[in-house]
Structure formats: structure tokens, C-alpha cells
XYZ file of C-alpha atoms in Angstrom:
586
model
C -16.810 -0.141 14.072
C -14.792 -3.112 12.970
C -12.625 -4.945 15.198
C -9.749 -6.941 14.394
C -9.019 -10.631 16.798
C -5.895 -10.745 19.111
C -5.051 -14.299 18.702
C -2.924 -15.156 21.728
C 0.108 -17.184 21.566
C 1.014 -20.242 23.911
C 4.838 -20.188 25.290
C 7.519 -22.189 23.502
C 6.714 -25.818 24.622
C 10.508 -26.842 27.083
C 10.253 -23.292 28.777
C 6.547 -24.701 29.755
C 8.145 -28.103 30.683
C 10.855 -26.809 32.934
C 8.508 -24.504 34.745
C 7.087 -27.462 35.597
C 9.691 -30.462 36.833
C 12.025 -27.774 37.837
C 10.589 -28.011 41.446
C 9.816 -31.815 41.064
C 13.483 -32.764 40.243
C 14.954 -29.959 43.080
C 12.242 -32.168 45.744
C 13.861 -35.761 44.052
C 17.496 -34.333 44.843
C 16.906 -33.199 48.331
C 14.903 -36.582 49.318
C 18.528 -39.035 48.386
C 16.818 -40.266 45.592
C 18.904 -42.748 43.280
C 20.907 -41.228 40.776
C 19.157 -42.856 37.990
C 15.937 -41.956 39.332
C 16.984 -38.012 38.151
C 18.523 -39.223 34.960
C 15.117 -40.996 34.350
C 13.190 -38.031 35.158
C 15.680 -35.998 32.666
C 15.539 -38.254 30.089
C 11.499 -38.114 29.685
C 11.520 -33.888 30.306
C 14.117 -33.522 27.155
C 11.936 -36.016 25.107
C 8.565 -34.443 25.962
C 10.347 -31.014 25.262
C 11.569 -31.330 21.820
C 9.949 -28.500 19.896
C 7.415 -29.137 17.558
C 8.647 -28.932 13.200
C 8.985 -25.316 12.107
C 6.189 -24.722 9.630
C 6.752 -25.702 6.302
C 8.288 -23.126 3.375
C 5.323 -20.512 1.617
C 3.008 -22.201 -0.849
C 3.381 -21.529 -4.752
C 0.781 -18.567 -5.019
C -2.622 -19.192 -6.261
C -4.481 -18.084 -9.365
C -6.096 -14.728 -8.431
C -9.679 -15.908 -8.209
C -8.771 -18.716 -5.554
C -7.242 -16.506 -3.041
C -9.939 -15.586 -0.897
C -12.083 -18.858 -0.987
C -10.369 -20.759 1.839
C -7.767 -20.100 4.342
C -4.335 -20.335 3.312
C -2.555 -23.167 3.962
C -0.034 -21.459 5.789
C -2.581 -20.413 8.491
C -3.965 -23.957 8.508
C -0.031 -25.342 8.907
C 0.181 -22.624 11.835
C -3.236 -23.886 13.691
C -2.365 -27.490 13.341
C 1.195 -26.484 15.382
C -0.051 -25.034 17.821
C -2.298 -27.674 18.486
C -0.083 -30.607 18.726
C 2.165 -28.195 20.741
C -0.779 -27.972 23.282
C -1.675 -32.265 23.259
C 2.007 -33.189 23.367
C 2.112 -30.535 27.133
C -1.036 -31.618 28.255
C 0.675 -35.331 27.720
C 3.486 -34.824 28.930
C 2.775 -34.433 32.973
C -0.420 -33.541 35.049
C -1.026 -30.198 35.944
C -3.424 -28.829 38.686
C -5.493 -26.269 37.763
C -4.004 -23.392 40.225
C -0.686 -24.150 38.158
C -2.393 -23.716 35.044
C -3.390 -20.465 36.144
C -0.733 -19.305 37.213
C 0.981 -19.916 34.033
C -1.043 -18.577 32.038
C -1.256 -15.317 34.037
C 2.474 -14.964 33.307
C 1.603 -14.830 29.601
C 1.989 -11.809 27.526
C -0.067 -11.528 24.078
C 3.059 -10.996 20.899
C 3.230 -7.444 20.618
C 1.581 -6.270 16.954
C 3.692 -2.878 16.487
C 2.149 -2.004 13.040
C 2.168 1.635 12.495
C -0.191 3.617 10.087
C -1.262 6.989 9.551
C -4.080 8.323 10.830
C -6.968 9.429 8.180
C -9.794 11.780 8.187
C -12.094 11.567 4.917
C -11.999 14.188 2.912
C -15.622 16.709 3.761
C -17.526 18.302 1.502
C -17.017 21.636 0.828
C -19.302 24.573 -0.435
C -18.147 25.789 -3.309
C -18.746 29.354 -3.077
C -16.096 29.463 -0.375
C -13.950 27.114 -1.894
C -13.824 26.909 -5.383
C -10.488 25.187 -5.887
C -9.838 21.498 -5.179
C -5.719 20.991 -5.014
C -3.606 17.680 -4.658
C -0.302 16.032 -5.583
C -1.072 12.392 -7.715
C -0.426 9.110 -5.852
C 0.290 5.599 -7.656
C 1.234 3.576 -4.478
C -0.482 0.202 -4.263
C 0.528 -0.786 -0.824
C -2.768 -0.227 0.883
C -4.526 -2.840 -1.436
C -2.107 -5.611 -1.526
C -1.823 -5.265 2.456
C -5.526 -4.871 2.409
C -5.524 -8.290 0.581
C -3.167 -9.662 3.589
C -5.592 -9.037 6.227
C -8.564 -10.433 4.429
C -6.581 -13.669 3.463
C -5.791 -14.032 7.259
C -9.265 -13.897 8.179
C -9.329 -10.050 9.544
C -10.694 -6.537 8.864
C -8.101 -4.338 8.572
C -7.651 -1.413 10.291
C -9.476 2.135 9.226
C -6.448 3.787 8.939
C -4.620 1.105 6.784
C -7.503 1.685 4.260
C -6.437 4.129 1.759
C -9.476 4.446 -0.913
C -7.003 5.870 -3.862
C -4.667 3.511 -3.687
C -7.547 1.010 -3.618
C -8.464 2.201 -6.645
C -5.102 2.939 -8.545
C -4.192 -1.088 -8.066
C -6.335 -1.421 -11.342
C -6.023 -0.505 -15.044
C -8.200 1.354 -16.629
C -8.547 1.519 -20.547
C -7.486 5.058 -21.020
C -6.038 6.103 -24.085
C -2.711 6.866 -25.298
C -1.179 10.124 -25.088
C -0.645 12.195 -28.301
C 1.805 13.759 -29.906
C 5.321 14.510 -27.569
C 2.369 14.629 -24.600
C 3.953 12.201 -21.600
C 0.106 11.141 -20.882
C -3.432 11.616 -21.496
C -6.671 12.766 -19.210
C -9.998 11.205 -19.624
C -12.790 12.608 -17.440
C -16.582 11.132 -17.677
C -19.695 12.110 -15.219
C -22.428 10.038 -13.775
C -24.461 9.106 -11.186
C -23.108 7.932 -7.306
C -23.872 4.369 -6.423
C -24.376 5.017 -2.677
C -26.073 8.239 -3.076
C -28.270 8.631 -5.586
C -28.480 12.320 -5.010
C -25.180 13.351 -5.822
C -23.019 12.640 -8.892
C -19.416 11.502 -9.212
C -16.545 12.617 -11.352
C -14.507 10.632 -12.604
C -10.844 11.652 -13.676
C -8.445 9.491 -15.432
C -4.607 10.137 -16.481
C -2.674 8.158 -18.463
C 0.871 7.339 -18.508
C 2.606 6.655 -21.816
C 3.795 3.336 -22.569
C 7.100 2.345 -23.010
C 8.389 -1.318 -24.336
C 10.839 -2.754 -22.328
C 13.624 -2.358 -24.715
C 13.361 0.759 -25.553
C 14.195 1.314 -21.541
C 17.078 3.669 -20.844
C 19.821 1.961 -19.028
C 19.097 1.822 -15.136
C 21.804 2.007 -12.576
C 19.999 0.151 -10.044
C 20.722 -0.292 -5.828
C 18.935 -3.052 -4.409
C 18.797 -2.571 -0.402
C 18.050 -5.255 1.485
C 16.583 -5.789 4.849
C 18.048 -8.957 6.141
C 17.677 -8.077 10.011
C 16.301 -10.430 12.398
C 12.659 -8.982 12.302
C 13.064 -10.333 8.685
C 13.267 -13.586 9.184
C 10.117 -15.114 8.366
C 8.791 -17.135 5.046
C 6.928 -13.709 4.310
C 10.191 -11.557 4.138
C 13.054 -11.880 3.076
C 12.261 -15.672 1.902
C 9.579 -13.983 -0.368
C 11.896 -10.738 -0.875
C 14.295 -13.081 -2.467
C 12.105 -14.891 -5.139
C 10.756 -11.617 -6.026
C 14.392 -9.906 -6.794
C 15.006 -12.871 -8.717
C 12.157 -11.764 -10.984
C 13.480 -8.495 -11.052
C 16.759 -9.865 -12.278
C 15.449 -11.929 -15.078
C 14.467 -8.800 -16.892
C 17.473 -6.727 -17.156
C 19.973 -6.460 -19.180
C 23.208 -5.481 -20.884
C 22.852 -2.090 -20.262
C 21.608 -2.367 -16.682
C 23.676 -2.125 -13.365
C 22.952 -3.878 -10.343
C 24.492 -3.117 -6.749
C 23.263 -5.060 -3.797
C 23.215 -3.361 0.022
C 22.421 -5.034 2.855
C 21.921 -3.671 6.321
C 21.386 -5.547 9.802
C 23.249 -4.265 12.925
C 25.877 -2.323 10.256
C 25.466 -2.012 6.535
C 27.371 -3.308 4.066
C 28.030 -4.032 0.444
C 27.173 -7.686 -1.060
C 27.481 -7.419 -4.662
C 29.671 -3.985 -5.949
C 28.190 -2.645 -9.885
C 27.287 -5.697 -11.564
C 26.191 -5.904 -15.510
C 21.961 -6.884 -15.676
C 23.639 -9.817 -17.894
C 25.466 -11.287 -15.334
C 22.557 -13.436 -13.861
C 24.251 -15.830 -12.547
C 26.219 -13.689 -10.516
C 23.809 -11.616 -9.063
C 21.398 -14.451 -8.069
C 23.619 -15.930 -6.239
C 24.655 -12.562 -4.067
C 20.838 -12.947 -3.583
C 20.582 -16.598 -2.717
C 23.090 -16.534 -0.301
C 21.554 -13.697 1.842
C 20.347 -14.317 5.559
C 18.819 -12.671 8.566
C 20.072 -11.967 11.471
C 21.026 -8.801 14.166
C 19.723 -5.132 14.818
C 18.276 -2.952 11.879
C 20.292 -0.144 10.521
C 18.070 1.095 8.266
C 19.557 4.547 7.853
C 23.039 3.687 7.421
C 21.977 1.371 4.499
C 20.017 3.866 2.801
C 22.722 5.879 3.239
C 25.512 3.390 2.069
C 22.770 2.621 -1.122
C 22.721 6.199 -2.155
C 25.891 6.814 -2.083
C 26.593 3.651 -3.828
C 24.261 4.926 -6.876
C 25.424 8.349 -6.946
C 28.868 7.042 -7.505
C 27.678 5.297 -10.494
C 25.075 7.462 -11.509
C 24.201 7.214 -15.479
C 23.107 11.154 -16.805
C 20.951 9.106 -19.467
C 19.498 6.835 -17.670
C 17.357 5.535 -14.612
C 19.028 5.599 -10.998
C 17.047 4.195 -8.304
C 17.184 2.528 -5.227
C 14.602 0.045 -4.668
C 14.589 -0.599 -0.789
C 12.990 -4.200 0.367
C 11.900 -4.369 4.091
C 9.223 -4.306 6.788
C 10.629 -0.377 7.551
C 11.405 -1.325 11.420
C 14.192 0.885 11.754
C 15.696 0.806 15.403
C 19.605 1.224 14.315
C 21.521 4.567 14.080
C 19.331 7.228 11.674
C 15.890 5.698 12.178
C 13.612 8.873 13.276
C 11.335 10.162 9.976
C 12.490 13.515 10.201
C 15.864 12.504 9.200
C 15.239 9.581 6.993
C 12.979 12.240 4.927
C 15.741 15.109 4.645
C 18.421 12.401 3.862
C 16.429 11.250 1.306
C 15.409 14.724 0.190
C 18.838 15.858 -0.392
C 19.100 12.461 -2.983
C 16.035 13.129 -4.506
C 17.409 16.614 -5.509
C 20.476 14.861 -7.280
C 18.106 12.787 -9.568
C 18.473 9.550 -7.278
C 14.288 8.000 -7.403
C 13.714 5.454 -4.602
C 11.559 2.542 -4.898
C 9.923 1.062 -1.479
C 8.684 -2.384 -1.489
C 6.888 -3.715 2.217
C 7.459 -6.989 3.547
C 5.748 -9.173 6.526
C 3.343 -8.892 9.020
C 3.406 -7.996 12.392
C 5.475 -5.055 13.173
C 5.195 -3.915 9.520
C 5.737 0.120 9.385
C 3.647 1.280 6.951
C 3.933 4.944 7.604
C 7.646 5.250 7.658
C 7.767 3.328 4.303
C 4.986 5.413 2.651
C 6.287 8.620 3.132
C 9.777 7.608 2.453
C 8.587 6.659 -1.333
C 6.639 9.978 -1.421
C 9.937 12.442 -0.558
C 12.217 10.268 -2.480
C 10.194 10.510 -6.218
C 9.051 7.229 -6.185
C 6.247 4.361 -5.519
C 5.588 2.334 -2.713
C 4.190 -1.814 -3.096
C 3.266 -4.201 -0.153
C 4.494 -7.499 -1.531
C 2.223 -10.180 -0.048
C 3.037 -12.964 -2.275
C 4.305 -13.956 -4.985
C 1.873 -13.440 -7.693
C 2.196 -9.516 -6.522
C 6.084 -9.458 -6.742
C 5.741 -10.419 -10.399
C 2.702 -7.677 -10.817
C 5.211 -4.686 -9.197
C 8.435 -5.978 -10.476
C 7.855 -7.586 -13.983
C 4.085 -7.143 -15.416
C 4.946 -2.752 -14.224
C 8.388 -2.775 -14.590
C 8.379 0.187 -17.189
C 6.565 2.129 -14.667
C 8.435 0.843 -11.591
C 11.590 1.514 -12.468
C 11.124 4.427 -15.186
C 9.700 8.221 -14.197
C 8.129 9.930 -17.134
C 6.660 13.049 -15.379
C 7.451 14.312 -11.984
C 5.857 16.938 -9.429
C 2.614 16.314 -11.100
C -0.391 18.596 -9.745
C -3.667 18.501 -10.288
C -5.733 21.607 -9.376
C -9.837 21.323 -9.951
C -12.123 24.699 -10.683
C -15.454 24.769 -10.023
C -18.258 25.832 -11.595
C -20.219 27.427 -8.595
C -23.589 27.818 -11.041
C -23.611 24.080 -11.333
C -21.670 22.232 -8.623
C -22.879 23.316 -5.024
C -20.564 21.125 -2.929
C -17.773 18.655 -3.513
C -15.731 15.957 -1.792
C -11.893 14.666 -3.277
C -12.543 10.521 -2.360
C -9.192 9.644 -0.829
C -6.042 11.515 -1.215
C -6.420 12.675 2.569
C -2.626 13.484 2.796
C -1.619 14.447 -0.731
C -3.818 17.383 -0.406
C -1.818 20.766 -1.658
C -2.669 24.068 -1.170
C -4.199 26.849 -3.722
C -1.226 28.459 -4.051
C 1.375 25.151 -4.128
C -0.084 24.471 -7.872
C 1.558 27.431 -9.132
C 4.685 26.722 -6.638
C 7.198 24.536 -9.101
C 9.320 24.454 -5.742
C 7.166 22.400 -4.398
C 7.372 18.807 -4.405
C 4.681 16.141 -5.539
C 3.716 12.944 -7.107
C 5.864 11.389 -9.753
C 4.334 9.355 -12.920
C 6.000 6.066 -14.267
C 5.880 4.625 -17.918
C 2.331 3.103 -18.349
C 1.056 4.064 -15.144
C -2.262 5.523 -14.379
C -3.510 7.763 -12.200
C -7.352 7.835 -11.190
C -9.086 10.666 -9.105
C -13.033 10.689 -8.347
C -15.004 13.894 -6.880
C -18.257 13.172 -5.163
C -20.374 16.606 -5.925
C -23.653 18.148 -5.097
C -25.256 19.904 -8.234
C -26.893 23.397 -7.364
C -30.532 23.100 -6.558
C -30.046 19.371 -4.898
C -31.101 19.127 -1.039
C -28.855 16.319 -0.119
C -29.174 14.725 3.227
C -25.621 15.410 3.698
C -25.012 18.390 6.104
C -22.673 20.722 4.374
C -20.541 23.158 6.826
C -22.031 26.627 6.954
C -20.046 29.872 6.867
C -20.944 33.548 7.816
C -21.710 35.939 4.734
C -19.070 38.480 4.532
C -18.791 41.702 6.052
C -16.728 43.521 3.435
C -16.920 41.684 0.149
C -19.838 39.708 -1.627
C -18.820 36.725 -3.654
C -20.561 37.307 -6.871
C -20.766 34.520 -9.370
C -20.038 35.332 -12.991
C -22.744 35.718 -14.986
C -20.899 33.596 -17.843
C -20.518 30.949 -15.362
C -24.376 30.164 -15.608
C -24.150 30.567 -19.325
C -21.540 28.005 -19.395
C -21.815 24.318 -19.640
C -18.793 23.119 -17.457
C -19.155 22.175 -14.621
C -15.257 22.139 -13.699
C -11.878 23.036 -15.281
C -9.448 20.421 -14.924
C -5.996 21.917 -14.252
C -2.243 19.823 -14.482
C 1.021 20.692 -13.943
C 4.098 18.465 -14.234
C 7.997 18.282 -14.540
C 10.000 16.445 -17.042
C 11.969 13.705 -14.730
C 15.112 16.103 -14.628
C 13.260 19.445 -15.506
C 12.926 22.080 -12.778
C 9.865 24.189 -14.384
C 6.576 23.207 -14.440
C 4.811 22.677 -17.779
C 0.324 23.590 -17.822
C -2.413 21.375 -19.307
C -6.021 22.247 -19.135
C -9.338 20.448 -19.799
C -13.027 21.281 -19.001
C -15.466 19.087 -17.862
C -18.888 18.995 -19.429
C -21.991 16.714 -17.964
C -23.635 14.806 -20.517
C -25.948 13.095 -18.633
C -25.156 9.968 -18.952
C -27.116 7.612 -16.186
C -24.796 4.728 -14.200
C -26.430 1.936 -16.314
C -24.972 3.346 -19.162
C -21.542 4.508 -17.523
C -18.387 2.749 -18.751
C -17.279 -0.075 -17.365
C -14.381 2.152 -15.748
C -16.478 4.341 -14.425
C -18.266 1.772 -12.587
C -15.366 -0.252 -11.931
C -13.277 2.764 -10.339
C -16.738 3.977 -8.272
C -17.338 0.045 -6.671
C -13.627 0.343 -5.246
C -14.134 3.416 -3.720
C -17.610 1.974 -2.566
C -16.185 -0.986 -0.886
C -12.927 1.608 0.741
C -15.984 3.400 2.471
C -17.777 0.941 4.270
C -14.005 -0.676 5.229
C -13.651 2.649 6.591
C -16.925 3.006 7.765
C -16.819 6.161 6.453
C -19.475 9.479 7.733
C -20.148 9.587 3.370
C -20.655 6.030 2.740
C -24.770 6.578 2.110
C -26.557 4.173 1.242
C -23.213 1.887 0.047
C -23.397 -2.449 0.952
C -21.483 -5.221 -0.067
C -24.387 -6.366 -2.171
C -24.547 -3.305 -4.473
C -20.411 -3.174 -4.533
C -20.731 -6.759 -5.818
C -23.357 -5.789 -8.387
C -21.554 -2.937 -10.272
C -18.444 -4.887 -9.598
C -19.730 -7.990 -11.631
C -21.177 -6.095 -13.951
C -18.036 -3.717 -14.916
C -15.710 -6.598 -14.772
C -15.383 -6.859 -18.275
C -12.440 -9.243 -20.038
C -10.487 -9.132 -17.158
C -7.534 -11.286 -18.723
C -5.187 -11.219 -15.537
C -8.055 -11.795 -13.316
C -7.460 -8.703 -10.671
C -11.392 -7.757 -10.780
C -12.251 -11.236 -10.182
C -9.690 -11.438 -7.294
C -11.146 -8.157 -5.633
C -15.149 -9.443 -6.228
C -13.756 -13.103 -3.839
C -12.167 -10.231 -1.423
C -15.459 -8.459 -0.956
C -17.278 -11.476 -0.510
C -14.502 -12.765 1.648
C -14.887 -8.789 3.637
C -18.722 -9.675 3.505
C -18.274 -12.575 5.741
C -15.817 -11.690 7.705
C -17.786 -7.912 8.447
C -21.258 -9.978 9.718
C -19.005 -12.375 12.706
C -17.946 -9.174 14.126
């Protein structure tokens, strides 16, 4: 089980200081002690109480690779505070060690109100009882870029903030274009599992189609900023500033850009503003600061309403809210955030959730408000990943191409005995919600792709894993097709998915054949795709994992690397190593 350190915090240095001559200058008083004597006494307490230099503004990012091979300097600025904070107390008068004590017992550790979901991992199941595998597509990247914050501060993070799909959607994949008026492509290979070698993994690949930035419709944008108190740290909205001034260096002419802010109350900051009015906008931004409550619901409220007044029928509307999703202000439950944003969704309004800070960072509110309102959801941890979400992705960002997209998996009970989905815990659908075109599901963005692996048991294996048993039937035998064991698939690959501002559900189908092709001789992708979900497991600590270790996930992972021109795969093998480490002190 991994555990993550409670570092405690020491109390700000003159509440410490008057604690401690409070009683000595009362004693002075009452014993007709000169005047100056107190003033003396005064005049040392306010020197020796001067707090120490706040720490010092975020460091330019690093190049990918560097990230995880020493602390951050920010941690090291942090340390080196705290420690002249404790010389210049210990300095500053003698304490006895019962008032030490009894100070310190008076201490309460900072409160860490992070909030995830809970996860189970998807079990096998027999596939004679269950032949259909159902689930709604996911491109969120939150869980690896706040994965990625955890290991930079020198933690594991939680199990639950570990979300292998994610993991594995951060990367591209070399999928190939779409044809004809298709909105993406499927690529599906088969080979063997790294951590089992028993079992075999699928490996399912869509692709969205690209679209140049020009060619972009026009986007009638809402920014909605968080600029609460909670936010006021170097890693918010310091960080959610330089990143929306990214943003703003690629629009355009065509574009519109509103800016909401909400604290205690909500407001409006910059009304409809042309994407070629830099200037202007940048400065709404610049000009920003935190302070007061958080009203999160009355500013998503306030931003929606803003966009459907401008709302362009031929174009892109989206709000694209910025925060650490600590609502505590007016509308704040999920329940109601969700239908609010629901009842938006329906109007063709996409939302766009990007997470901020540390500490009391909600990632469960944020995630599923990105998942009811058609859109994606991005931890920004710095400032190399704001230009990654915001620039580098934009098309897909900002742009839906496909939405409700389904994918529903068949089967083939004469060749797969068992199967597990890896990941996806809660975008699982039911049989029947495939067919359903009321209900909702993931949404696809220009040049995105979507990557899906299956972890199955071909018939005749006897896998150490114990696979749930069920009663045979009383009044109906489950008879397997005769042409099933005549075929060679081993599974029919089912989609289903919307045009952006279509309300009927269009089919594509693909089988899967095994060519038995060995892991050695697997594409790079393959590998690649099968390392990340390796590494999610063990992070997990996962029931599945096998035979999985940091040494085999840097293996494949070095040797599916491949060109790697922005350096992401080279960034994740320093994270393992960094996970390595940091897994063997606790």
C-alpha cells in the first residue's frame, strides 16, 4: 500500500513570538518597571517578529526530460523558509522545554481537502455470461499531469487519483488519418501482456481528424475565472494567467472572447471582445486578483449565459472554466452544478475544465463537470502543460468533431474465455445504452485520440487469475454458434457517434483478427500504450498487476520510445524512475 507524507507546518513566526513575551511584558508592567524598559522589550519582539520573504515567483518550466531529476526549486525555496523561520525563533528568546511542548501541542497539521473518486479496477469477466464489453470514450488528461505533480513533489499519489486511461490518452499515437467524409479512424492490433505472459492484450486505437488552425470555425469563447482566495498561490491563478495568455495569442479575427470572474459574487471583466484585440484582452487578464469566498455556481451560471447570448450557429461556443473546483458559494452541490450544466450542454454550449493548485484541489467535482458538459478536463501543473492543452491541442481543445461516442466490444466466446476493460472504471455503459442515442457520452475533438486496451484470456488458457464462477442455467443453455469456432475473430469492434449538433447516432463496425504477432515484434504503440497501463497498475497496486515492475515498465518504455520529438516519453521514463525511488523509501 503506498503512503503519502503529512509534512507538518510550523505557526506564522510573531503569533509564536507573542505567545511568548506576552506574559513576560504583563510581569514587567505589574513590577513598576521603567517605561523604556517595555519600549525596549517591544522594540526587540517587533524586530525578531518580522516575517520571513514570501517565496519567490514560479520558475520558467523545464525541458521535459529534466523534470523529475531533482526537486524543484520551488520546494527547495519552501524548505530553506521554513528553516530560517525556525533559527531566527529559536534566536530570538529561550524557551523551556514544557513551553515548547505546549506549543506545539496547540498545533494543527494544514488541512489537505483534495477530493477524488473512488475506483475499483475493472474484473475479468467470463465471456459466456457476458459477451458484450460497453463504455463511453474519455480524452481527459488530468490524472497524468496531476500524477506528474505529486511525483515532482516527492510523493505517491493517491490510488484513487490514478486513472490508467487517462494515463494513457496523455500520449499520441501514430494512427492514421480518417478517410473519406469519416470524422476518425480505428486501428486495433493484438499481442502478448507484459505482466502476464498468459494472457494477451488488445489494443484499440481511434483517431480524430485533423484540422489546421485556420481552417477553425469561429469560436465564441467564455473564459471563467477563479480568482477566489483559495486561488491565490504562484500555482493558480499566477500560472492560470500565463497560460490564458497563450490561449490568446492564437485567436483571431473571427474569434470572441468574454472574461467571467467569480469570488464572493460573479461578475463580468471583459464583455465580447474580437480574438484580434490582444492587447485588450491581456490586459483584462493581467489585471486580475484573488481575493473573497468562491461562487462557483453563479459564475458558471453568469458564463453561460454570457455565451448563449452570443452564441455563433456556425461556430464553436465554449466555456473554458480555470480553477481548483472549491466551490463553497451559492450553487456549489454536484447535483446541481451537473443539471445546470446539462440543460447548457443541450443548447450546444461545450465546457472546457482546466485544474489549478494543490492542496484542496477538487478533482471529482471538476471531472464530472467536463464529462456532463461535452467537453475535456486538463490539470495544468506548469507551464510547459498550459502550452500542451491550450496551444500544441488547441484544434482539439476548443473544437468537437464527434459527440456521444460509444464503443461497444463483441466477443468471440470460441476464442476469448475472459476479458478485463483496463481503466474506464466510471465511463462504463450498459448493453442496452449503445443503442440508446438519448444517452449521453464522450465527445471527440479535432486531432484527438482515443486509446482503449482489453486484457483477455484465450479459451483453453489456465490463468492463475481466478475468474468469478456462475451457476449453469436452469431454463436455457447458452449455446455457442457453431460459426463462431469457424471464425477467425476474436471480437467485433462496435462505434457509435453524433455529429457535434446531430441528435442520431451514426454505426461503424470492425472485426478483430489475431495474427500472432509476439511483443518483440509489436509496434512501438502497442508497447508504448501497454507500459503506461503497466506503470497505472502497480501505482494502483492493482489485484491484476501480475508479474508488472518498474524495471520491465522501463524496458518496453525505452524501447518503444521511438523519435519522440516533444520529449513526453522521455519525461514519463524520468517519472517512473523518479516513482521507482520514491515507491522503495516507503
Amino acid at each position: 500500500m503506498m503512503k503519502s507524507k503529512n509534512i507538518s507546518f510550523k505557526p506564522i513566526l510573531p503569533v509564536k513570538l507573542l505567545l511568548i513575551f506576552f506574559p513576560l511584558l504583563l510581569l514587567i508592567s505589574c513590577a513598576g518597571q521603567p517605561e523604556t524598559t517595555s519600549n525596549e522589550s517591544q522594540t526587540e519582539v517587533d524586530k525578531s517578529s518580522i516575517a520571513p520573504p514570501p517565496p519567490p515567483p514560479p520558475n520558467a518550466p523545464l525541458s521535459r526530460p529534466q523534470i523529475f531529476q531533482s526537486a524543484t526549486k520551488e520546494s527547495v525555496s519552501r524548505r530553506s523558509s521554513l528553516e530560517s523561520a525556525d533559527i531566527a525563533l529559536q534566536q530570538s528568546a529561550p524557551i523551556s522545554i514544557a513551553e515548547s511542548i505546549e506549543l506545539d501541542s496547540s498545533l494543527e497539521a494544514p488541512s489537505n481537502t483534495e477530493e477524488y473518486n473512488p475506483i475499483d479496477d475493472n474484473p475479468f469477466k467470463v465471456v459466456k455470461n457476458n459477451p458484450l464489453s460497453t463504455f463511453s470514450i474519455d480524452v481527459d488528461t488530468a490524472s497524468y499531469s496531476n500524477l506528474r505533480r505529486f511525483i515532482t513533489e516527492g510523493r505517491l499519489p493517491p490510488k484513487d487519483a490514478v486513472r490508467i486511461e487517462e494515463l494513457i490518452n496523455y500520449f499520441t499515437y501514430d494512427y492514421p488519418q480518417p478517410k473519406a467524409n469519416n470524422p476518425f479512424s480505428i486501428t486495433t492490433e493484438i499481442s502478448d501482456s507484459p505482466w502476464n505472459n498468459q494472457h494477451q492484450l488488445v489494443h484499440i486505437g481511434i483517431q480524430g481528424k485533423d484540422i489546421v488552425t485556420e481552417n477553425l470555425p469561429p469560436s465564441n469563447l467564455v473564459f471563467l475565472l477563479d480568482v477566489s482566495g483559495s486561488m491565490n498561490n504562484a500555482n493558480k491563478l499566477p500560472l492560470i494567467k500565463s497560460a490564458f495568455q497563450l490561449l490568446v495569442g492564437e485567436l483571431t479575427e473571427k474569434d470572441t472572447v468574454s472574461i467571467v470572474v467569480y469570488a464572493g459574487a460573479a461578475g463580468v471583466v471583459l464583455p465580447p471582445t474580437k480574438g484580434s484585440e490582444k492587447d485588450k484582452i491581456l490586459t483584462a487578464i493581467n489585471n486580475l486578483e484573488a481575493g473573497g469566498s468562491t461562487a462557483g455556481g453563479e459564475g458558471i451560471k453568469l458564463a453561460y449565459d454570457l455565451a448563449k447570448r452570443f452564441y455563433q450557429s456556425s461556430g464553436n461556443n465554449r466555456v473554458i472554466l480555470a480553477t481548483d473546483g472549491d466551490f463553497n458559494v451559492g450553487v456549489s452541490s454536484d447535483a446541481e452544478l451537473v443539471r445546470m450544466i446539462e440543460n447548457y450542454r443541450d443548447e450546444g454550449i461545450f465546457l472546457t475544465v482546466l485544474g489549478f493548485g494543490t492542496g484542496n484541489f477538487k478533482d471529482a467535482k471538476m471531472e464530472q463537470l467536463a464529462n456532463k458538459g461535452n467537453g475535456n478536463y486538463a490539470y495544468i501543473d506548469n507551464l510547459l502543460e498550459a502550452k500542451k492543452v491550450l496551444v500544441t491541442e488547441m484544434g482539439g481543445t476548443l473544437l468537437t468533431i464527434a459527440k456521444d461516442v460509444k464503443i461497444q466490444v463483441e466477443f468471440n466466446p470460441a476464442k476469448v474465455q475472459a476479458y478485463r476493460l483496463i481503466g474506464y472504471e466510471n465511463r462504463l455503459l450498459r448493453s442496452q445504452d449503445f443503442n440508446d442515442d438519448t444517452k449521453d457520452a464522450g465527445e471527440l475533438g479535432a486531432g484527438h485520440s482515443v486509446t482503449a486496451l482489453y486484457e483477455i484470456i484465450p479459451v483453453g488458457v489456465e490463468s492463475n487469475v481466478n475468474l468469478p464462477g456462475v451457476d449453469e442455467l436452469r431454463y436455457q443453455n447458452n449455446q455457442v454458434e457453431q460459426a463462431a469456432y469457424n471464425s477467425d475473430e476474436l471480437m467485433l469492434v462496435k462505434l457509435r457517434y453524433k455529429e457535434p449538433k446531430g441528435k442520431t447516432s451514426e454505426l461503424i463496425k470492425q472485426p478483430v483478427v489475431d495474427k500472432g504477432v509476439s511483443l518483440d515484434d509489436a509496434s512501438n504503440d502497442f508497447k508504448f500504450a501497454a507500459t503506461v497501463a503497466e506503470y497505472g497498475m502497480i501505482l494502483r497496486d492493482s489485484e491484476y498487476q501480475g508479474n508488472a515492475s518498474f524495471s520491465e515498465v522501463l524496458k518496453l518504455a525505452n524501447e518503444a520510445k521511438g523519435l519522440d520529438l516533444e520529449g513526453y516519453r522521455s519525461e514519463f521514463i524520468n517519472m517512473v524512475e523518479s516513482s521507482q525511488k520514491l515507491m522503495e523509501k516507503n
